[in-house]
Short mmCIF file of C-alpha atoms in Angstrom, two decimals:
data_model
loop_
_atom_site.label_atom_id
_atom_site.label_comp_id
_atom_site.label_asym_id
_atom_site.label_seq_id
_atom_site.Cartn_x
_atom_site.Cartn_y
_atom_site.Cartn_z
CA MET J 21 49.33 106.89 128.55
CA GLN J 22 50.46 103.32 127.75
CA LEU J 23 49.33 101.07 124.90
CA PRO J 24 46.64 98.53 125.89
CA THR J 25 47.97 95.17 127.08
CA ALA J 26 48.44 92.71 124.23
CA PHE J 27 45.91 89.90 123.84
CA PRO J 28 46.90 86.42 122.55
CA ASP J 29 48.19 86.62 118.94
CA GLU J 30 47.35 90.33 118.75
CA SER J 31 49.28 92.47 116.27
CA LEU J 32 50.92 95.75 117.22
CA PHE J 33 48.69 97.41 114.60
CA SER J 34 45.65 96.17 116.56
CA ARG J 35 47.00 97.54 119.85
CA ILE J 36 47.53 100.95 118.23
CA SER J 37 43.97 100.83 116.82
CA ARG J 38 42.60 100.11 120.31
CA TYR J 39 44.76 102.89 121.73
CA MET J 40 43.27 105.32 119.21
CA ALA J 41 39.77 104.20 120.26
CA ILE J 42 40.22 104.86 124.00
CA CYS J 43 42.70 107.76 124.13
CA GLU J 44 41.54 111.36 124.55
CA TYR J 45 43.72 112.69 121.73
CA THR J 46 42.84 113.38 118.13
CA GLN J 47 44.23 111.01 115.50
CA GLU J 48 47.04 113.40 114.57
CA GLN J 49 47.98 114.00 118.21
CA ALA J 50 47.99 110.28 118.98
CA LEU J 51 50.22 109.50 115.98
CA LYS J 52 52.51 112.38 116.93
CA GLN J 53 52.92 110.92 120.40
CA LEU J 54 53.33 107.30 119.31
CA LEU J 55 55.49 107.71 116.21
CA GLY J 56 56.76 111.28 116.36
CA ASP J 57 54.82 112.22 113.21
CA GLY J 58 51.15 113.20 113.09
CA LYS J 59 50.89 112.09 109.44
CA ALA J 60 52.69 108.76 109.84
CA SER J 61 51.17 105.62 108.28
CA ILE J 62 51.06 102.36 110.22
CA HIS J 63 51.48 99.13 108.25
CA PRO J 64 49.15 96.26 109.29
CA TYR J 65 51.99 93.76 109.76
CA LEU J 66 55.31 95.61 109.16
CA THR J 67 55.09 98.23 111.91
CA SER J 68 58.06 100.63 111.97
CA ASN J 69 59.66 103.05 114.49
CA LEU J 70 59.49 100.44 117.25
CA HIS J 71 62.05 102.31 119.35
CA ILE J 72 59.45 105.09 119.79
CA VAL J 73 56.38 102.83 120.14
CA GLY J 74 58.24 100.73 122.73
CA GLN J 75 58.29 103.70 125.11
CA PHE J 76 54.50 103.33 125.47
CA SER J 77 54.58 99.57 126.11
CA HIS J 78 55.84 97.25 128.84
CA GLU J 79 57.59 95.11 126.18
CA SER J 80 60.96 95.94 124.66
CA PRO J 81 61.12 97.02 120.98
CA GLN J 82 62.78 93.70 120.13
CA LYS J 83 59.91 91.71 121.68
CA LEU J 84 57.38 93.86 119.83
CA LEU J 85 59.21 93.08 116.57
CA LEU J 86 59.35 89.32 117.20
CA ASN J 87 55.88 88.71 118.62
CA GLN J 88 53.55 91.40 117.25
CA THR J 89 54.73 92.00 113.66
CA LEU J 90 55.51 89.82 110.63
CA ARG J 91 58.99 91.26 110.26
CA PRO J 92 60.59 87.90 111.34
CA LEU J 93 58.81 86.23 108.38
CA PHE J 94 60.24 88.71 105.87
CA SER J 95 63.65 88.66 107.59
CA TYR J 96 63.80 84.87 107.27
CA TYR J 97 62.99 84.75 103.53
CA LEU J 98 64.82 87.99 102.58
CA PRO J 99 68.27 87.50 104.17
CA GLN J 100 69.83 90.14 101.88
CA TYR J 101 67.78 92.81 103.69
CA ARG J 102 67.76 91.18 107.14
CA ILE J 103 69.79 93.93 108.83
CA VAL J 104 67.25 96.64 107.96
CA ILE J 105 64.16 94.47 108.61
CA ASP J 106 65.46 93.47 112.08
CA ASP J 107 66.41 97.05 112.98
CA VAL J 108 63.99 98.51 115.55
CA LEU J 109 65.16 102.01 114.53
CA ALA J 110 64.05 101.57 110.88
CA ASN J 111 61.41 104.02 109.69
CA SER J 112 58.46 103.21 107.42
CA ASN J 113 60.16 104.02 104.09
CA GLU J 114 63.29 102.02 104.93
CA LEU J 115 61.22 99.03 106.01
CA ILE J 116 58.97 99.01 102.93
CA ARG J 117 62.02 99.19 100.65
CA ALA J 118 63.78 96.39 102.55
CA SER J 119 60.69 94.13 102.48
CA GLN J 120 60.64 94.45 98.63
CA LEU J 121 56.82 94.58 98.58
CA SER J 122 56.80 97.21 95.83
CA THR J 123 59.15 95.21 93.56
CA PHE J 124 57.48 91.78 93.65
CA ARG J 125 55.64 90.76 90.48
CA ASP J 126 53.04 88.97 92.61
CA LYS J 127 51.44 91.14 95.27
CA GLU J 128 48.07 91.58 96.96
CA HIS J 129 46.05 94.71 97.71
CA LEU J 130 46.93 95.90 101.22
CA SER J 131 44.09 95.27 103.68
CA VAL J 132 43.54 93.96 107.19
CA LYS J 133 41.86 90.55 107.62
CA HIS J 134 39.80 88.94 110.38
CA CYS J 135 37.78 85.84 111.17
CA PRO J 136 34.17 86.67 112.22
CA LEU J 137 34.03 83.69 114.62
CA CYS J 138 37.37 84.62 116.20
CA ALA J 139 36.02 88.15 116.64
CA LYS J 140 32.94 86.78 118.46
CA ASP J 141 35.14 84.62 120.72
CA ASP J 142 37.39 87.60 121.51
CA LEU J 143 34.37 89.75 122.31
CA TYR J 144 33.12 87.06 124.70
CA ASP J 145 36.51 86.42 126.35
CA PHE J 146 38.06 89.92 126.42
CA GLY J 147 35.17 92.29 125.81
CA ILE J 148 36.55 93.56 122.48
CA ALA J 149 37.43 92.16 119.04
CA TYR J 150 40.99 92.66 117.79
CA TRP J 151 43.22 91.92 114.79
CA HIS J 152 45.08 88.59 114.96
CA LEU J 153 48.65 88.62 113.65
CA ILE J 154 48.45 85.17 112.03
CA HIS J 155 45.46 86.32 109.93
CA GLN J 156 47.58 89.09 108.34
CA VAL J 157 50.13 86.78 106.67
CA PRO J 158 50.04 87.49 102.88
CA GLY J 159 48.49 84.50 101.12
CA VAL J 160 46.73 83.09 104.21
CA GLU J 161 43.00 83.37 103.51
CA ALA J 162 41.55 80.94 106.06
CA CYS J 163 41.23 80.64 109.83
CA TYR J 164 42.56 77.21 110.80
CA LYS J 165 40.72 77.35 114.14
CA HIS J 166 37.20 77.77 112.71
CA LYS J 167 37.79 76.58 109.10
CA ILE J 168 36.26 79.66 107.45
CA TRP J 169 37.49 82.20 104.90
CA LEU J 170 38.94 85.42 106.30
CA VAL J 171 37.18 88.73 105.63
CA HIS J 172 39.19 91.57 104.03
CA ASN J 173 38.72 95.07 105.45
CA GLU J 174 39.76 98.14 103.50
CA LEU J 175 42.24 100.42 105.26
CA PRO J 176 41.18 104.05 105.88
CA ASN J 177 43.16 106.92 104.28
CA ARG J 178 46.97 107.01 104.20
CA ASN J 179 47.42 106.54 107.98
CA HIS J 180 45.80 103.07 107.72
CA VAL J 181 44.54 103.35 111.31
CA ASN J 182 41.83 105.00 113.40
CA GLY J 183 39.81 104.29 116.51
CA LYS J 184 36.88 102.81 114.56
CA LEU J 185 38.97 100.26 112.63
CA LEU J 186 38.25 97.07 114.60
CA PRO J 187 36.84 93.70 113.42
CA ASP J 188 33.11 93.56 112.73
CA VAL J 189 31.58 90.62 114.60
CA GLY J 190 28.41 90.79 112.51
CA ARG J 191 30.02 89.92 109.15
CA GLU J 192 28.77 86.83 107.35
CA PHE J 193 31.20 83.97 106.93
CA THR J 194 31.77 81.08 104.52
CA TYR J 195 33.39 77.75 105.33
CA CYS J 196 36.65 77.03 103.52
CA ASN J 197 38.09 73.78 102.17
CA ASP J 198 40.45 71.47 104.07
CA LEU J 199 43.52 72.49 102.06
CA ALA J 200 43.14 76.18 102.91
CA ARG J 201 42.78 75.30 106.59
CA GLU J 202 45.85 73.01 106.51
CA PHE J 203 47.91 75.73 104.82
CA ALA J 204 46.90 78.31 107.46
CA GLN J 205 47.87 75.89 110.24
CA PHE J 206 51.17 75.09 108.50
CA VAL J 207 52.02 78.81 108.20
CA SER J 208 51.22 79.37 111.88
CA THR J 209 53.62 76.60 112.90
CA GLN J 210 56.26 77.76 110.43
CA ILE J 211 56.25 81.34 111.79
CA GLN J 212 56.81 80.07 115.32
CA ASN J 213 59.72 77.86 114.21
CA LEU J 214 61.56 80.35 111.98
CA LYS J 215 62.09 82.98 114.69
CA ALA J 216 65.14 81.12 116.01
CA LYS J 217 66.65 80.46 112.55
CA LYS J 218 68.52 82.82 110.23
CA PRO J 219 69.75 80.84 107.19
CA SER J 220 71.17 82.35 104.02
CA TYR J 221 69.13 82.35 100.79
CA GLU J 222 71.55 79.80 99.32
CA ALA J 223 70.92 77.48 102.25
CA LEU J 224 67.15 77.79 101.72
CA CYS J 225 67.41 76.91 98.02
CA ASN J 226 69.73 73.97 98.75
CA ALA J 227 67.24 72.63 101.29
CA TYR J 228 64.45 72.83 98.69
CA LEU J 229 66.56 71.05 96.06
CA LYS J 230 67.56 68.35 98.54
CA GLN J 231 63.92 67.67 99.41
CA LEU J 232 62.95 67.66 95.72
CA GLY J 233 65.71 65.15 95.05
CA ILE J 234 64.42 62.85 97.80
CA ASN J 235 60.90 63.04 96.36
CA GLY J 236 62.07 62.24 92.81
CA SER J 237 61.37 65.71 91.43
CA LEU J 238 64.85 66.09 89.93
CA THR J 239 66.20 64.56 86.72
CA LEU J 240 69.34 62.41 86.61
CA SER J 241 71.35 65.51 85.68
CA GLY J 242 70.00 67.41 88.70
CA ARG J 243 67.53 69.63 86.84
CA VAL J 244 64.14 70.44 88.37
CA LYS J 245 61.06 68.84 86.77
CA ARG J 246 59.35 72.21 86.42
CA LYS J 247 56.34 71.06 84.40
CA ILE J 248 55.12 68.54 86.97
CA ILE J 249 55.85 70.75 89.98
CA THR J 250 54.30 73.89 88.44
CA LYS J 251 51.11 72.05 87.50
CA GLU J 252 50.69 70.61 91.00
CA LEU J 253 51.56 73.94 92.66
CA PHE J 254 48.97 75.67 90.45
CA GLU J 255 46.24 73.21 91.49
CA LEU J 256 47.29 73.60 95.12
CA SER J 257 47.31 77.41 95.03
CA GLU J 258 43.87 77.48 93.37
CA ALA J 259 42.43 75.76 96.46
CA LEU J 260 44.02 78.24 98.90
CA PHE J 261 42.01 81.29 97.79
CA PRO J 262 38.22 81.85 97.76
CA THR J 263 38.56 83.98 94.62
CA HIS J 264 41.34 84.83 92.18
CA SER J 265 44.42 86.29 93.85
CA ASP J 266 47.48 87.96 92.32
CA LEU J 267 49.66 85.94 94.70
CA SER J 268 48.68 82.54 93.25
CA ILE J 269 50.31 80.95 90.22
CA ARG J 270 48.82 82.45 87.05
CA THR J 271 48.67 79.34 84.85
CA PRO J 272 49.82 75.69 84.97
CA GLU J 273 52.59 76.78 82.54
CA ASP J 274 53.92 79.60 84.76
CA TYR J 275 57.31 77.87 85.12
CA ARG J 276 58.92 81.13 86.21
CA PHE J 277 57.16 80.78 89.58
CA VAL J 278 59.26 77.71 90.39
CA SER J 279 62.53 78.60 88.66
CA SER J 280 62.74 82.08 90.20
CA THR J 281 62.17 80.68 93.70
CA LEU J 282 64.83 77.97 93.34
CA SER J 283 67.44 80.02 91.48
CA GLY J 284 68.25 82.29 94.43
CA GLN J 285 69.17 85.18 92.13
CA TYR J 286 66.39 87.60 93.11
CA PRO J 287 64.31 88.14 96.28
CA GLN J 288 60.95 86.36 96.22
CA HIS J 289 57.70 87.00 98.08
CA PRO J 290 57.47 84.97 101.34
CA PHE J 291 54.21 83.41 100.09
CA LYS J 292 56.16 81.62 97.34
CA HIS J 293 58.42 80.01 99.92
CA LEU J 294 55.52 79.09 102.19
CA LEU J 295 53.60 77.53 99.28
CA LEU J 296 56.63 75.52 98.14
CA GLU J 297 57.38 74.34 101.70
CA PHE J 298 53.72 73.37 102.21
CA TYR J 299 53.82 71.43 98.93
CA LEU J 300 57.01 69.61 100.00
CA SER J 301 55.59 68.86 103.45
CA ARG J 302 52.49 67.26 101.92
CA ILE J 303 54.62 65.06 99.68
CA GLN J 304 56.74 64.06 102.67
CA LEU J 305 53.63 63.30 104.73
CA ASP J 306 52.19 61.21 101.91
CA ASP J 307 55.43 59.19 101.72
CA LYS J 308 55.26 58.48 105.46
CA THR J 309 51.62 57.35 105.45
CA ASP J 310 51.94 55.21 102.32
CA THR J 311 55.48 53.92 101.85
CA GLY J 312 54.45 51.65 99.01
CA SER J 313 53.28 54.54 96.86
CA ASN J 314 55.74 56.73 94.94
CA THR J 315 53.14 59.09 93.59
CA HIS J 316 52.79 62.69 94.70
CA THR J 317 49.93 63.79 96.95
CA ALA J 318 46.62 63.91 95.13
CA LEU J 319 45.53 67.50 94.71
CA PRO J 320 41.86 68.42 94.34
CA ASN J 321 40.51 68.43 90.80
CA LYS J 322 37.98 71.21 90.33
CA GLU J 323 36.26 69.52 87.38
CA GLU J 324 35.79 66.20 89.19
CA GLN J 325 34.56 68.02 92.29
CA CYS J 326 32.12 70.02 90.17
CA CYS J 327 30.75 66.87 88.48
CA ASP J 328 30.29 65.07 91.81
CA LEU J 329 28.35 68.00 93.28
CA LEU J 330 26.15 68.35 90.18
CA ARG J 331 25.29 64.64 90.27
CA THR J 332 24.12 65.01 93.87
CA GLY J 333 21.42 67.40 92.64
CA LEU J 334 22.85 70.73 93.79
CA SER J 335 21.96 73.80 91.76
CA MET J 336 24.56 75.54 89.61
CA ALA J 337 24.62 78.51 91.99
CA ALA J 338 25.29 76.24 94.98
CA VAL J 339 28.03 74.35 93.15
CA SER J 340 29.55 77.65 92.04
CA ARG J 341 29.78 78.84 95.65
CA GLU J 342 31.13 75.52 96.87
CA ILE J 343 34.06 75.26 94.43
CA ALA J 344 34.63 79.03 94.14
CA LYS J 345 34.13 79.06 90.37
CA SER J 346 31.76 80.99 88.11
CA ARG J 347 28.36 79.68 86.99
CA CYS J 348 29.67 79.74 83.43
CA TYR J 349 32.42 77.28 84.44
CA VAL J 350 29.87 75.01 86.15
CA LYS J 351 27.58 75.14 83.11
CA SER J 352 30.37 74.34 80.66
CA THR J 353 31.55 71.44 82.84
CA ALA J 354 28.01 70.05 82.94
CA LEU J 355 27.66 70.24 79.16
CA LYS J 356 31.11 68.72 78.65
CA ASN J 357 30.29 65.71 80.83
CA ASN J 358 26.65 65.33 79.67
CA ILE J 359 25.24 66.12 83.10
CA PRO J 360 21.67 67.50 82.94
CA VAL J 361 21.21 70.84 84.69
CA ASN J 362 17.97 72.45 85.76
CA LEU J 363 17.82 75.66 83.72
CA LYS J 364 14.67 77.64 82.97
CA PRO J 365 13.83 78.27 80.22
CA LYS J 366 15.49 75.21 78.73
CA THR J 367 16.74 76.62 75.45
CA ILE J 368 19.82 74.46 74.92
CA THR J 369 18.22 71.03 74.60
CA PRO J 370 20.14 67.86 73.61
CA SER J 371 18.64 68.01 70.08
CA LEU J 372 19.69 71.66 69.70
CA LYS J 373 23.19 70.79 70.85
CA VAL J 374 23.41 67.99 68.25
CA ALA J 375 22.24 70.36 65.49
CA VAL J 376 24.78 73.02 66.47
CA VAL J 377 27.62 70.50 66.61
CA LYS J 378 26.66 69.08 63.21
CA LEU J 379 26.84 72.49 61.52
CA ALA J 380 29.92 73.51 63.51
CA LYS J 381 31.78 70.47 62.14
CA LYS J 382 31.02 71.73 58.63
CA GLY J 383 32.78 75.00 59.43
CA PHE J 384 29.85 77.42 59.78
CA HIS J 385 30.61 80.67 61.62
CA ARG J 386 29.30 80.92 65.19
CA ASP J 387 27.26 84.06 64.33
CA VAL J 388 25.49 82.12 61.57
CA LEU J 389 24.80 79.23 63.96
CA ALA J 390 23.43 81.64 66.58
CA LYS J 391 21.00 83.27 64.11
CA CYS J 392 19.98 79.91 62.68
CA HIS J 393 19.00 78.43 66.06
CA GLY J 394 17.90 81.62 67.83
CA ILE J 395 20.49 81.51 70.61
CA SER J 396 23.36 83.78 71.62
CA THR J 397 26.87 83.59 70.21
CA GLY J 398 28.14 82.81 73.71
CA SER J 399 25.88 79.74 73.89
CA VAL J 400 27.25 78.53 70.56
CA GLU J 401 30.81 79.01 71.77
CA LEU J 402 29.96 77.14 74.98
CA ILE J 403 28.60 74.15 73.02
CA ILE J 404 31.64 74.13 70.71
CA SER J 405 34.18 74.40 73.53
CA THR J 406 32.54 71.61 75.56
CA THR J 407 32.43 69.15 72.64
CA THR J 408 35.57 67.02 72.68
CA GLY J 409 37.85 67.63 69.69
CA LEU J 410 35.53 70.12 67.98
CA VAL J 411 37.69 73.20 68.65
CA GLU J 412 40.79 71.51 67.18
CA TRP J 413 38.76 70.31 64.16
CA ARG J 414 37.47 73.84 63.43
CA LYS J 415 40.98 75.28 63.76
CA ARG J 416 42.25 72.69 61.29
CA CYS J 417 39.39 73.43 58.86
CA LYS J 418 40.07 77.15 59.06
CA ALA J 419 43.78 76.63 58.42
CA GLU J 420 43.03 74.42 55.40
CA SER J 421 40.55 76.96 54.05
CA LEU J 422 43.10 79.76 54.37
CA ARG J 423 45.77 77.64 52.72
CA ARG J 424 43.59 76.82 49.71
CA ARG J 425 42.37 80.42 49.34
CA TYR J 426 45.84 81.99 49.58
CA CYS J 427 47.42 79.41 47.27
CA CYS J 428 44.70 80.09 44.69
CA GLN J 429 45.24 83.88 44.93
CA ILE J 430 49.00 83.57 44.37
CA MET J 431 48.68 81.08 41.49
CA ARG J 432 46.02 83.18 39.69
CA PHE J 433 48.09 86.36 39.96
CA ILE J 434 51.23 84.66 38.62
CA ALA J 435 49.24 83.07 35.76
CA SER J 436 47.75 86.42 34.72
CA ASN J 437 51.08 88.28 35.17
CA PRO J 438 53.82 85.93 33.89
CA ASN J 439 56.47 88.70 33.92
CA ALA J 440 55.75 89.81 37.49
CA TYR J 441 58.59 89.70 39.98
CA ARG J 442 58.43 88.66 43.63
CA GLN J 443 57.95 92.12 45.08
CA GLU J 444 54.85 92.66 42.92
CA VAL J 445 53.36 89.40 44.19
CA LYS J 446 54.05 90.40 47.79
CA HIS J 447 52.63 93.92 47.48
CA THR J 448 49.49 92.80 45.60
CA HIS J 449 48.60 89.89 47.94
CA GLU J 450 50.42 90.79 51.14
CA ALA J 451 48.25 88.75 53.57
CA ALA J 452 48.45 85.62 51.40
CA PHE J 453 52.19 86.03 50.85
CA TYR J 454 53.08 86.31 54.54
CA TRP J 455 50.71 83.52 55.66
CA LEU J 456 52.17 81.12 53.09
CA TYR J 457 55.69 82.32 53.88
CA THR J 458 55.10 81.24 57.51
CA HIS J 459 53.10 78.03 57.01
CA GLU J 460 53.87 76.82 53.44
CA HIS J 461 57.35 78.20 52.79
CA GLU J 462 58.59 75.40 50.51
CA TRP J 463 55.47 75.54 48.29
CA LEU J 464 55.74 79.34 48.02
CA GLU J 465 59.40 79.17 46.96
CA GLU J 466 58.51 76.70 44.19
CA VAL J 467 55.65 78.83 42.82
CA LEU J 468 57.19 82.31 43.01
CA PRO J 469 59.19 83.69 40.05
CA ILE J 470 62.94 83.20 40.17
CA ALA J 471 64.52 85.93 42.23
CA THR J 472 66.40 88.48 40.10
CA LYS J 473 69.62 90.09 41.20
CA THR J 474 69.38 93.71 42.15
CA GLN J 475 70.99 96.13 39.69
CA HIS J 476 73.07 98.96 40.98
CA VAL J 477 72.00 102.31 39.52
CA GLU J 478 74.34 105.24 39.85
CA ARG J 479 72.67 108.24 41.40
CA VAL J 480 75.16 110.67 39.77
CA ASN J 481 76.10 110.97 36.08
CA TRP J 482 79.84 111.30 36.63
CA THR J 483 80.63 111.95 32.94
CA LYS J 484 78.38 114.99 32.92
CA ARG J 485 79.63 116.04 36.33
CA ASP J 486 83.27 115.73 35.13
CA THR J 487 82.62 118.18 32.26
CA GLU J 488 80.88 120.65 34.58
CA VAL J 489 83.72 120.55 37.12
CA VAL J 490 86.37 121.13 34.41
CA MET J 491 84.54 124.23 33.16
CA SER J 492 84.08 125.59 36.70
CA LEU J 493 87.73 124.88 37.54
CA LYS J 494 89.05 126.66 34.41
CA TYR J 495 86.93 129.71 35.17
CA LEU J 496 88.19 129.74 38.75
CA LEU J 497 91.88 129.41 37.77
CA ASN J 498 91.64 132.30 35.30
CA SER J 499 90.46 134.57 38.10
CA LEU J 500 93.34 133.68 40.45
CA ASP J 501 96.90 135.06 40.37
CA LYS J 502 98.38 132.18 42.38
CA ILE J 503 97.35 128.53 42.11
CA PRO J 504 96.19 127.26 45.56
CA SER J 505 96.20 123.67 46.83
CA ARG J 506 93.62 121.07 45.76
CA THR J 507 91.85 121.26 49.13
CA SER J 508 91.52 125.03 48.86
CA LEU J 509 90.25 124.73 45.28
CA ASP J 510 87.67 122.15 46.40
CA SER J 511 86.45 124.52 49.12
CA MET J 512 86.13 127.31 46.56
CA LEU J 513 84.02 125.03 44.36
CA GLY J 514 81.63 124.38 47.25
CA GLY J 515 83.39 121.70 49.30
CA HIS J 516 81.73 118.74 47.55
CA GLY J 517 84.89 116.62 47.58
CA TRP J 518 85.20 116.64 43.78
CA LEU J 519 88.94 117.38 43.94
CA THR J 520 89.64 115.12 46.95
CA SER J 521 87.61 112.02 47.79
CA LYS J 522 85.66 111.83 44.48
CA LEU J 523 88.51 112.74 42.16
CA ALA J 524 88.79 109.12 40.93
CA TYR J 525 85.35 109.51 39.21
CA LEU J 526 86.48 112.62 37.28
CA PRO J 527 89.26 111.72 34.73
CA LYS J 528 89.08 115.04 32.81
CA THR J 529 89.44 116.96 36.04
CA GLN J 530 92.47 114.82 36.96
CA ARG J 531 94.18 115.70 33.66
CA LEU J 532 93.45 119.41 34.12
CA LEU J 533 94.96 119.35 37.62
CA ARG J 534 98.05 117.52 36.30
CA LEU J 535 98.58 120.15 33.59
CA MET J 536 98.07 122.87 36.16
CA MET J 537 100.79 121.37 38.40
CA LEU J 538 103.26 121.06 35.50
CA SER J 539 102.74 124.64 34.37
CA ASP J 540 103.18 125.85 37.93
CA LYS J 541 106.59 124.12 38.19
CA LYS J 542 107.82 125.72 34.96
#
């Protein structure tokens, strides 16, 4: 029995799922026939063992690899492992290792994605919904055809496939933003273009640096302006996902995201390259449309977007869904920009906010403020964080309070203990000592007692030990007929090194040994 004929943009994983749905075999029997192993797992976009699967298809294994898997994408951006990724004989373990998915710092939970509207169109045109290959690209979360967010579907068991795993046409959908749609369309075009190219990683990095140089993103010495690029890439990546994703840049200060991609030292996830290329293409497009402007493309600002939507009268819940942020973020943005929000009951009134800010400026603890005004600690923190400059002022007040308190503790202890040395001060007021050592080092050095030199104290009383060794040595010599060597005598005394390495500390013992040697010669 052959695999079902491939539909437009259908993945090989989807064809195998449809095969499992219509064949008369059990799941284990079908996998045994297709892959030679009844317990084999099938990856949603990195299908392996194509030389076996190709026997059940009219296409060659090479065509299956190029047109129905994402192996060309990984081969293009991971040239070090291109031989294994392009090998139709590669098994699942070899392919996963070569694709480096398990080693990347940034990765996403493995699932299979679909567009509900595409599924309805496929059901109307072909009588069945199937998995589109372009929807499975890691980091692509939107359907550029219908401008909606893709739906993630959890994979069943370790085989990742069964006859019931097909797109659900009844799933609800949400419209995405323009940037996510543009990125999905850019990735689709990029995948079609890269199939005929096989550059080295060095050539890729050089192309990025050349484009950055043209756009003015390099310094005069040729160094990358990481701060500007990372900030803009962060804002761009935030718009590409409906919720937080491990693939996106973590913070606007995550400079490693840019430097690791441009250094060429270690393999990087294909999404990083696609995001950087999309960023560069937008800058290039902006330069073409507006030659008089040297500024980079304007990226969406979540705070401005939130304020605009709130001013139109939308509820916090609606704004939260629209910008893909939490209600807490929307509420804090509204308070920060003095935008009235319709909340019931209205506990945080403008007068309450003024009263909280007034006491907060005086340094009162947030728990005290919460009890005083009958609100939660979180509400107090929200008011403080949304008042411009108040957080920095409270930090400064706290630091000044600590400085005065710790200085007073140290000065009082030294005044009451004039003969105390530095170690006593440190052990008695350890927290104060270390805080001042870090933040007020010069003042601490002036106040502390003068450091005293350490005095060496001998652990052994060598005078007493010398007398004891002489007595033991005399007793030993009287019991021997023949005088042995010093090493042998030292061993007889216990092997402490008194007659060898430590003999210089024992003058009486030295004289006794000298007399012993002279008498032996006579």
